[in-house]
Each structure stands twice: as C-alpha cells, then as structure tokens.
mmCIF file of C-alpha atoms in Angstrom:
data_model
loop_
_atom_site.group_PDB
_atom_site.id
_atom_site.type_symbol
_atom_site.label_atom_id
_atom_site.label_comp_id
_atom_site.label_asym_id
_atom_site.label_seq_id
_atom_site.Cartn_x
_atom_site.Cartn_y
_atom_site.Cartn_z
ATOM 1 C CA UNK T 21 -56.163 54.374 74.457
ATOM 2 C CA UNK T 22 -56.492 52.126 76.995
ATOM 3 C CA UNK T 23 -53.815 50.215 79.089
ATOM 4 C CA UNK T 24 -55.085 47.028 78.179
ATOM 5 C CA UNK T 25 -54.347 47.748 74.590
ATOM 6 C CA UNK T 26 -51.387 50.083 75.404
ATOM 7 C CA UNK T 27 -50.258 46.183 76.783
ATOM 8 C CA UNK T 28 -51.458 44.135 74.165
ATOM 9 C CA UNK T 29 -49.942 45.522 71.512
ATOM 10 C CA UNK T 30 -46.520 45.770 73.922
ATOM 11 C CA UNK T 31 -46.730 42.136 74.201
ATOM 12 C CA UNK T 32 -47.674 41.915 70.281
ATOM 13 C CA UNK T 33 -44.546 43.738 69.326
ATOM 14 C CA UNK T 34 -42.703 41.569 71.869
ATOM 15 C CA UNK T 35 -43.757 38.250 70.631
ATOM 16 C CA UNK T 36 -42.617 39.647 66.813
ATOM 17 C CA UNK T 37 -39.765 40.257 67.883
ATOM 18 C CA UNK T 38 -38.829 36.888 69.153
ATOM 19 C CA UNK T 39 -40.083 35.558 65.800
ATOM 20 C CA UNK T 40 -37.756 37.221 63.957
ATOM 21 C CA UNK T 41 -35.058 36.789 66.017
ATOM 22 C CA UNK T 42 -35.628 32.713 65.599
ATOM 23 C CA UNK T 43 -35.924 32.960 61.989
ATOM 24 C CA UNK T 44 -32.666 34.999 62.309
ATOM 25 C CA UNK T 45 -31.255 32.154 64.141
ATOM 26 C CA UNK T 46 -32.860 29.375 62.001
ATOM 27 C CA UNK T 47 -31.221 30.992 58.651
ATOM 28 C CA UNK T 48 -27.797 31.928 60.861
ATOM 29 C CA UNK T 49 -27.638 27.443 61.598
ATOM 30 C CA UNK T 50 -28.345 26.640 58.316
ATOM 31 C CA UNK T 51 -26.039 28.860 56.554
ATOM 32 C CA UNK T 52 -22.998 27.897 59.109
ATOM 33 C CA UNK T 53 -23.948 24.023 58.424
ATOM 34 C CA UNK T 54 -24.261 24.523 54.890
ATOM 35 C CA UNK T 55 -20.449 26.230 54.779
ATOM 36 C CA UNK T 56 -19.251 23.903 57.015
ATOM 37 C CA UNK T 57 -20.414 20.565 55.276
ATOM 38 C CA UNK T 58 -18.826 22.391 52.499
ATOM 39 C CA UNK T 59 -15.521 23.090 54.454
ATOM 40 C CA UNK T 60 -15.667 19.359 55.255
ATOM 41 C CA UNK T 61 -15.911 18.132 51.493
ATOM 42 C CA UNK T 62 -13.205 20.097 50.722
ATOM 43 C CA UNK T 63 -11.220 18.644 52.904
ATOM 44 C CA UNK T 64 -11.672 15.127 52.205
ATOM 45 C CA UNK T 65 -9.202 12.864 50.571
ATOM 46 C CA UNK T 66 -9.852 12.334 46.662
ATOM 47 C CA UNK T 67 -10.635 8.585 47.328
ATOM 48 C CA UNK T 68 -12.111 6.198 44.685
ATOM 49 C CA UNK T 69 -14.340 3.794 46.447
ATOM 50 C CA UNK T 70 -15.189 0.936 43.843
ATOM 51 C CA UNK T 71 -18.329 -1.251 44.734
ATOM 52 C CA UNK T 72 -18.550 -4.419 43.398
ATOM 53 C CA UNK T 73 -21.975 -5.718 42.370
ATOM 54 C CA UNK T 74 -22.173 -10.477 41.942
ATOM 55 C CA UNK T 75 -25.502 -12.261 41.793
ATOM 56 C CA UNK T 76 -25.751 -15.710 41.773
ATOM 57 C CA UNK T 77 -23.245 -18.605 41.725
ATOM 58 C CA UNK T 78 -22.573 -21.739 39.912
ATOM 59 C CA UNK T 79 -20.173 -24.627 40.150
ATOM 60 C CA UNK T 80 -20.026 -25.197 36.481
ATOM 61 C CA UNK T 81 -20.575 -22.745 33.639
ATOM 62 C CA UNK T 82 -23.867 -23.345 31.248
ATOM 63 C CA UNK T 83 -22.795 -23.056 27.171
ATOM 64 C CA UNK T 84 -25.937 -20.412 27.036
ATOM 65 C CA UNK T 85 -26.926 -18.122 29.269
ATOM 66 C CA UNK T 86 -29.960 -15.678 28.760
ATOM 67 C CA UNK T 87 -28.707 -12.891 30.843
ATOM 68 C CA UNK T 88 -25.422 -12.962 28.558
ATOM 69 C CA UNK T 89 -23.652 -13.914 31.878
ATOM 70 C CA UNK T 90 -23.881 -10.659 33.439
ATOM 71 C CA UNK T 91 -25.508 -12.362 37.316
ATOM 72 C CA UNK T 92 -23.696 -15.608 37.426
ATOM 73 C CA UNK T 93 -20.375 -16.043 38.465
ATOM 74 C CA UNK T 94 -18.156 -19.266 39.771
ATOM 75 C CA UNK T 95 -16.600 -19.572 43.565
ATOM 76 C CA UNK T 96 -13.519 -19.789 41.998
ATOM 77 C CA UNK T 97 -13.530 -16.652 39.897
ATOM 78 C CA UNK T 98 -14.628 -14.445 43.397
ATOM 79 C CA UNK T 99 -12.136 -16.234 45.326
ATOM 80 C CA UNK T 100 -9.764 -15.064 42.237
ATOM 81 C CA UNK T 101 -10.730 -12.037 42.417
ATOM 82 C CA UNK T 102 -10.623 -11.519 46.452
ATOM 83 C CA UNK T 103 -6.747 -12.916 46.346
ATOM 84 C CA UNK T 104 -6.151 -10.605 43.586
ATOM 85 C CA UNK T 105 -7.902 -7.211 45.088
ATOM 86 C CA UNK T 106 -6.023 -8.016 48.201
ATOM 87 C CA UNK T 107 -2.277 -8.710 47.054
ATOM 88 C CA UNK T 108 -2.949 -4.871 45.582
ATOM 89 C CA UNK T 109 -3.260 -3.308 48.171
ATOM 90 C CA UNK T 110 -7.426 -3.110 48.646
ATOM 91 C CA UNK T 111 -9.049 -2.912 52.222
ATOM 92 C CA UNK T 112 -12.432 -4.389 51.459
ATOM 93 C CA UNK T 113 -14.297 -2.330 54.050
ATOM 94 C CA UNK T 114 -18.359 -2.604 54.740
ATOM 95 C CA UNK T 115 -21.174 -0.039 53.617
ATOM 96 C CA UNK T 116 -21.360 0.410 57.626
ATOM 97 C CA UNK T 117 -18.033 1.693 57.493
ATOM 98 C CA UNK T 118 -17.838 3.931 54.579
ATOM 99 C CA UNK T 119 -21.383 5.715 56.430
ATOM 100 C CA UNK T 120 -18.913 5.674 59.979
ATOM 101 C CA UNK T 121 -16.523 7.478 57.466
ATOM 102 C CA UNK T 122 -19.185 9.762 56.098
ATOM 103 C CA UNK T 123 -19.882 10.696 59.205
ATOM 104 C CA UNK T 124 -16.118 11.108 60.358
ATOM 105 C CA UNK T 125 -16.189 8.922 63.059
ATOM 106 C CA UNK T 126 -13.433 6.565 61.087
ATOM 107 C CA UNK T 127 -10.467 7.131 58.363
ATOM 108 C CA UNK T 128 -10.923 5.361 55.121
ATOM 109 C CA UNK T 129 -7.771 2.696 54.354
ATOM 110 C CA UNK T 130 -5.770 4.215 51.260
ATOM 111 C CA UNK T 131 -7.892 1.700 48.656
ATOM 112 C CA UNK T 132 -11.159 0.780 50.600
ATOM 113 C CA UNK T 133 -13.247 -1.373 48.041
ATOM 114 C CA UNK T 134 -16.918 -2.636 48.738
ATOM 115 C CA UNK T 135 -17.986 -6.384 47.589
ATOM 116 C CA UNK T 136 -21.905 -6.381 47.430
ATOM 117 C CA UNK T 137 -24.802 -9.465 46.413
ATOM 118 C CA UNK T 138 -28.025 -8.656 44.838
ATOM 119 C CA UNK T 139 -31.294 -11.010 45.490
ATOM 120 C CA UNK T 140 -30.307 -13.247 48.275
ATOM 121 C CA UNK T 141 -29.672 -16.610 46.409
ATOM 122 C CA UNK T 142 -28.445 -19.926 48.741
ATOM 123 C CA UNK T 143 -24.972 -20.024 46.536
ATOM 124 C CA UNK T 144 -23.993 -16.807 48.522
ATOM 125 C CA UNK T 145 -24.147 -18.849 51.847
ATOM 126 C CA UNK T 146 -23.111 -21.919 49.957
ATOM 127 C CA UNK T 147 -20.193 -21.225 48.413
ATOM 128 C CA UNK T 148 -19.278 -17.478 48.891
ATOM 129 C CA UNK T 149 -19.366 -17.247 52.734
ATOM 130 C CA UNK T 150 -16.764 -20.025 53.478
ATOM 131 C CA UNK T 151 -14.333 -17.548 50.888
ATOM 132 C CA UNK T 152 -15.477 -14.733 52.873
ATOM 133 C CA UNK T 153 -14.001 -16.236 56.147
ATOM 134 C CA UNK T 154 -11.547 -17.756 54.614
ATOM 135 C CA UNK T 155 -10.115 -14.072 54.050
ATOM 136 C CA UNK T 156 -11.613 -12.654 56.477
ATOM 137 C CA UNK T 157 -13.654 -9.977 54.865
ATOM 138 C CA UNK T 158 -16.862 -8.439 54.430
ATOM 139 C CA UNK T 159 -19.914 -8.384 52.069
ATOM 140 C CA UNK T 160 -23.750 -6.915 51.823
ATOM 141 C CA UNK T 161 -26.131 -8.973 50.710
ATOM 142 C CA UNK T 162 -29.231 -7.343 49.225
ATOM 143 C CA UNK T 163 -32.285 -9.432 49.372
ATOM 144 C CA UNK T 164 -35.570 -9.541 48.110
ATOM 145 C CA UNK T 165 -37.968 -10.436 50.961
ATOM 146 C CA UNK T 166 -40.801 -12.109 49.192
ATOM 147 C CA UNK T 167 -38.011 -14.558 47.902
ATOM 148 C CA UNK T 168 -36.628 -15.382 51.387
ATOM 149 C CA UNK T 169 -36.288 -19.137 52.157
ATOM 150 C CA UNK T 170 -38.078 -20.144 48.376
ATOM 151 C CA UNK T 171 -37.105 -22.142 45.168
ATOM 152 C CA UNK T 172 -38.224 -20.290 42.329
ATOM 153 C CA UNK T 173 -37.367 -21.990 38.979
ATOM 154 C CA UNK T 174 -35.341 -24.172 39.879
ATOM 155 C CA UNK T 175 -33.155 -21.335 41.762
ATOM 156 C CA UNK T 176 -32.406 -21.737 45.993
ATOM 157 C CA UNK T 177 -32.875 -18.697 48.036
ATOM 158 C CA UNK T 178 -31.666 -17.736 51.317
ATOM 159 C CA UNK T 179 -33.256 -18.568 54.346
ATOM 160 C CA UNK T 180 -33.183 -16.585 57.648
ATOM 161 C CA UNK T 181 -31.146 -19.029 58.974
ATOM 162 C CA UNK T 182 -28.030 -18.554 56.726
ATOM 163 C CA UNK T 183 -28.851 -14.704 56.610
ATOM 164 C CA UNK T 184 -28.586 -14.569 60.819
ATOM 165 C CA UNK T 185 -25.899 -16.955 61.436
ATOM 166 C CA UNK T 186 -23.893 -14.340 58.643
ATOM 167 C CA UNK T 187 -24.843 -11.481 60.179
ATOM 168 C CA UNK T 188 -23.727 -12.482 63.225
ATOM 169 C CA UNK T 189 -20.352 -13.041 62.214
ATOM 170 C CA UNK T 190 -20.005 -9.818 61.857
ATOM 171 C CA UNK T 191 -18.805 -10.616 57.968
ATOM 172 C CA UNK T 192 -21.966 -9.736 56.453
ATOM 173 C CA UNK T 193 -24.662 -6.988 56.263
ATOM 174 C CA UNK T 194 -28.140 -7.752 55.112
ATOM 175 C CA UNK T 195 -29.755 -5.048 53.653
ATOM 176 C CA UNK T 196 -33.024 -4.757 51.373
ATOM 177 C CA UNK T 197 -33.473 -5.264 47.257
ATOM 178 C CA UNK T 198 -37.169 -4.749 47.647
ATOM 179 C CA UNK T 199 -40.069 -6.922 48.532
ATOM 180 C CA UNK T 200 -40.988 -7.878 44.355
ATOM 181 C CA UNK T 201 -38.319 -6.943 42.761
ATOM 182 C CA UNK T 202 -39.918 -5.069 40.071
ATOM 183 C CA UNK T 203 -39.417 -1.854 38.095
ATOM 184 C CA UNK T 204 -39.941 0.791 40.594
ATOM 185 C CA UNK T 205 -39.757 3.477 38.203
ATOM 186 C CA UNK T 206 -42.936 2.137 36.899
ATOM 187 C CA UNK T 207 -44.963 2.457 40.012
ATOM 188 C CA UNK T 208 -46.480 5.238 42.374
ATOM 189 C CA UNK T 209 -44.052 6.541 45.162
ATOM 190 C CA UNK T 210 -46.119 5.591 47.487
ATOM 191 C CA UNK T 211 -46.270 1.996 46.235
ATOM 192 C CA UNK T 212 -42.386 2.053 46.112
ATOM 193 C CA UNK T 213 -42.078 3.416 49.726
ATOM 194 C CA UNK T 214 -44.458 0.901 50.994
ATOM 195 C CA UNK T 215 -42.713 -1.713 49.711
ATOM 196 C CA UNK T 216 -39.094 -0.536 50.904
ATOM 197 C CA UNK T 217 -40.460 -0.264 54.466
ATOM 198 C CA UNK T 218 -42.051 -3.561 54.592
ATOM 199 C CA UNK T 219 -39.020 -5.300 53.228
ATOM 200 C CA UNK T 220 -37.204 -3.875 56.212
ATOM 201 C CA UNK T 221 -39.931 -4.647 59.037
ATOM 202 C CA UNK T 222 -39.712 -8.021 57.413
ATOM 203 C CA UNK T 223 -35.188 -7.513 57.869
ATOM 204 C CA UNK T 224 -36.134 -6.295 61.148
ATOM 205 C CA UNK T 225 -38.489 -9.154 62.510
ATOM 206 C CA UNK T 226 -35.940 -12.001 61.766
ATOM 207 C CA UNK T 227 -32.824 -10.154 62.154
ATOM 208 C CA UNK T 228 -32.953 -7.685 64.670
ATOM 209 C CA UNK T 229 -33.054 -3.727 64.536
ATOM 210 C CA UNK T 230 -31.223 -2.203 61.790
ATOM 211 C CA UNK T 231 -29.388 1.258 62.802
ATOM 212 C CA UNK T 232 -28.164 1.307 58.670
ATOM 213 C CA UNK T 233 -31.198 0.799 56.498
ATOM 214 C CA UNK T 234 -29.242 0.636 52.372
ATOM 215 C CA UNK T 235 -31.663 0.172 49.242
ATOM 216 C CA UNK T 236 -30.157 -1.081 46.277
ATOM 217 C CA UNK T 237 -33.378 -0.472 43.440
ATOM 218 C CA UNK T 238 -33.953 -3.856 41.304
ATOM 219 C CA UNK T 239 -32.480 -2.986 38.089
ATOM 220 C CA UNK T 240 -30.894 0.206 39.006
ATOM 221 C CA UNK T 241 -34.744 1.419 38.047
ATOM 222 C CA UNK T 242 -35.102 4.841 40.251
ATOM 223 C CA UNK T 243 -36.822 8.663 39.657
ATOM 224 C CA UNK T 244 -36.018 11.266 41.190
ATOM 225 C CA UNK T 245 -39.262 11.611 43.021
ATOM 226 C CA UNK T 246 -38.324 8.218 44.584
ATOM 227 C CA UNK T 247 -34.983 8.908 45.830
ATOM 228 C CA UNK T 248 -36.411 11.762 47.681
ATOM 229 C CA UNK T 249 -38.876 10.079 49.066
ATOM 230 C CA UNK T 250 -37.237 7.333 50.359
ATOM 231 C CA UNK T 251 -34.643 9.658 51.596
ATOM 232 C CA UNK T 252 -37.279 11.141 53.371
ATOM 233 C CA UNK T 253 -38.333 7.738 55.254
ATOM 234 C CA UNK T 254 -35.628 6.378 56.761
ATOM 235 C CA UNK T 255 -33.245 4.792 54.002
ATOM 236 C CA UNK T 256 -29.268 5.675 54.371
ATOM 237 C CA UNK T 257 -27.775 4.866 51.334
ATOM 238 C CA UNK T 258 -29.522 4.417 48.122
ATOM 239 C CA UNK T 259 -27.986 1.969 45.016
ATOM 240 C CA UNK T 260 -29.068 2.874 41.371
ATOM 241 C CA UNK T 261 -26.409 3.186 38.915
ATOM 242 C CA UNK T 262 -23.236 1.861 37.389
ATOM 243 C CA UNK T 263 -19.240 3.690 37.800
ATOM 244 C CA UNK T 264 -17.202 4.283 40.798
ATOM 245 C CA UNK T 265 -17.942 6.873 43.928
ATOM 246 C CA UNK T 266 -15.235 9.197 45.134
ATOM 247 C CA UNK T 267 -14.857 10.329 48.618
ATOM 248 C CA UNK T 268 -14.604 13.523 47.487
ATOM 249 C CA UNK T 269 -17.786 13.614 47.048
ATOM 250 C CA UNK T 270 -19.849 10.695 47.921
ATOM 251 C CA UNK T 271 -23.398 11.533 47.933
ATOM 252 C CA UNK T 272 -25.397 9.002 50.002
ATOM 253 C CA UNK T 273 -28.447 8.958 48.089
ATOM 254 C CA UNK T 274 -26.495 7.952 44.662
ATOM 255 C CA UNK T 275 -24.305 5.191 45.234
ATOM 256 C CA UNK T 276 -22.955 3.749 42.346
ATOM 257 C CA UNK T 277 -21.500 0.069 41.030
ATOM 258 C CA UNK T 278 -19.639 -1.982 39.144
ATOM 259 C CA UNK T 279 -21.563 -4.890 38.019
ATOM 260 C CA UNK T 280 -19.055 -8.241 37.461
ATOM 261 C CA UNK T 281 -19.745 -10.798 34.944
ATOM 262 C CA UNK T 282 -18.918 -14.226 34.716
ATOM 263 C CA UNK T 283 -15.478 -15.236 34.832
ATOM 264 C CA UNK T 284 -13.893 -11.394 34.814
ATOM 265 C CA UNK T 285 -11.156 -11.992 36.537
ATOM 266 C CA UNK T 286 -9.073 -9.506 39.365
ATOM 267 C CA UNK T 287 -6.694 -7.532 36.877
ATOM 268 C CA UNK T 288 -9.765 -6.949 34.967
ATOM 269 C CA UNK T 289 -11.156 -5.304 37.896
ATOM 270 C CA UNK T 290 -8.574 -3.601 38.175
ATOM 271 C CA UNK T 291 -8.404 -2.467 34.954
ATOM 272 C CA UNK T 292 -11.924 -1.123 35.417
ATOM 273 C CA UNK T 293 -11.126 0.403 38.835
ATOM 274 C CA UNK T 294 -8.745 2.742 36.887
ATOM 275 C CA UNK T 295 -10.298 3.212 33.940
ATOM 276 C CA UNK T 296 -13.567 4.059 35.846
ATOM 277 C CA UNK T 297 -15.327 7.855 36.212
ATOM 278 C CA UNK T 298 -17.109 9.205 39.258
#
C-alpha cells in the first residue's frame, strides 16, 4: 500500500473523527439547554397573566348591535375598569415586558395584567389614549394595515399619525392584526406568511424598526402548520385563543385572551380573572 493512501485514509479517519465528536457536542448543547429551560420553568412563579382583548369604542350605546356587543365598548366602562383593576392590586405591564420577563431579564409585579386593541380603529386614539395617560399605563394596539388611515362603513381608522405620536410615548405598542383581516385558517401558509411580513414592513416603514414583532390572528383563526411557520419567520408572540396564560408556563407561540364586551364592568373582570383556566 502506498503512503499516499496509507495518508489518505489517516486523514479520512481523522476528519470522522471530528464529525463525531461535533455531533457529540451538538446532542451534549441541546440536551443541557433542553434540561435547563426545564430547570428554569420549574422555577418560575405560578403567575396568572390575564390579557384583556377591546375593539372599538362608542360614546353612546346602539339598542341593536349585530356582533351581540362583543367589539364595542364605552370610554367610560374602560376607564371603569382601569380604576377598578388598579385599586386591586394589578400592574398593567406591556407584551414587551412579559417577553423581557420570558427572557429573565425583569421580575413580573405580583398581578401583572395586559390591556390589548384589535383592528386599529380612531376611538382608541380618541377616547382611550387620554385614559391611558391619565393612569399612566400601557396598551398594544393590533392593527390591520390595509385599514390604516381609512373610513370603512362609516367606521374611522387610525392613521400613522396617532399610531407614532402613541408609540412614542412610550404608552403604547403597535403590533400587527394582519394586512386583510381574513380567515387565515382558510388560506395557504405561504399566503398567511406573506401577509404577516408585509403588515410589518408596512409597521416598520412608518414606525420605525420593531425588535418585538406580536401577531394576534383575525378571529383567533390559526393551524398548526401556521403557527410554526410564522414562528419560523420572525414573529415573537403569537395571539389565537380565549382563557388566561400562567407564568408557569407561558408558551410564546399560544398566547391566550379574554375578550370584554360591552359594558362588563371591573369586578366582572375580576370575577373572570379567578374563575379563569390556563
């Protein structure tokens, strides 16, 4: 045999060697992570975080209603409500800092509570954000970007203006509800992550580069092949169903809500606070 082989295979055997060795490596990282993320559940504080879900807002009440009165609501009721979460003891927090608690770069307060806005509608600017620094807390808003700045039916939406000068007061995150607001269980992943990244190069181009990219699905509509994908493009936090997370073990990619109708006033909420599962 020949040295030239005698070395080839030497350098053959060599280079296998430091193959397996990475793989050994590679499985030695993920099983340490895996024990220690689950070390670092354990260890967290049995926390309920509530998240409360309003839509749009009116100064006086219809007598009908064709949504039942499930996405309109009155100032007064969320200012209510706000007085009343606060006297018991709630910390309304943002979504940016439950993620900085995620990540254990913050504590959570003993009661942190979340107050969220689907669709982007003027009345949140008009009569919501004057409450909101009136008390001196903060909100997401959730926005659909085709809607941005339109009046459709009779129905004001926000403009960039009023979603900038909010953002900058450091009160209130904008985050995306979608370019169409349709039912994206209905259409093609890729359609769905298309639309989910152009709604937030659309965020992006008017209000600046978003570190925290949060998708709250129109309708709570949402497979499973869609939460994975759009976990695998960038979004944070995804939005999709009703009830109460726990710190315990929040899971990023199914954040849940509490949707508040008309009128329902604080001790209600409170009511459903306890009541509610995780």
């Amino acid at each position: 045999m020949s040295k030239i082989n005698i070395i080839n295979r030497g350098e053959l055997n060599l280079n296998i060697k430091k193959i397996i060795i990475i793989i050994c490596l590679i499985i030695v990282i993920f099983v340490v992570g895996y024990f220690f993320n689950q070390y670092k559940y354990s260890k967290r504080p049995n926390v309920k975080i509530p998240i409360l879900l309003y839509h749009n807002f009116v100064t006086t009440v219809p007598d009908n209603d064709p949504d039942n009165f499930n996405y309109i609501n009155t100032p007064e009721s969320f200012e209510e409500n706000i007085k009343t979460l606060l006297e018991n003891g709630y910390t309304i927090i943002s979504i940016k800092d439950l993620a900085d608690a995620d990540a254990g770069k913050i504590e959570l307060p003993h009661k942190p509570i979340i107050i969220t806005f689907d669709d982007g509608y003027y009345s949140n600017y008009e009569y919501i954000y004057p409450i909101l620094k009136k008390y001196n807390v903060k909100a997401s808003i959730f926005i659909i970007t085709d809607r941005v700045g339109k009046e459709i039916d009779g129905i004001k939406y926000l403009g960039w203006n009023e979603c900038l000068e909010m953002q900058n007061s450091g009160l209130v995150e904008i985050f995306s509800h979608s370019k169409k607001h349709v039912f994206y269980d209905k259409l093609p992943v890729r359609e769905i992550r298309d639309d989910v990244k152009e709604s937030y190069e659309i965020i992006e181009k008017n209000l600046g580069k978003k570190d925290l990219k949060v998708f709250a699905y129109p309708y709570g509509a949402y497979t499973n092949e869609t939460v994975r994908t759009l976990k695998n493009n960038g979004i944070d936090f995804q939005i999709y169903d009703i009830g109460i997370n726990n710190f315990n073990n929040l899971n990023r990619n199914f954040i849940k809500r509490i949707n508040i109708p008309c009128e329902m006033t604080g001790k209600e909420i409170l009511d459903e606070i306890e009541k509610g599962t995780y």
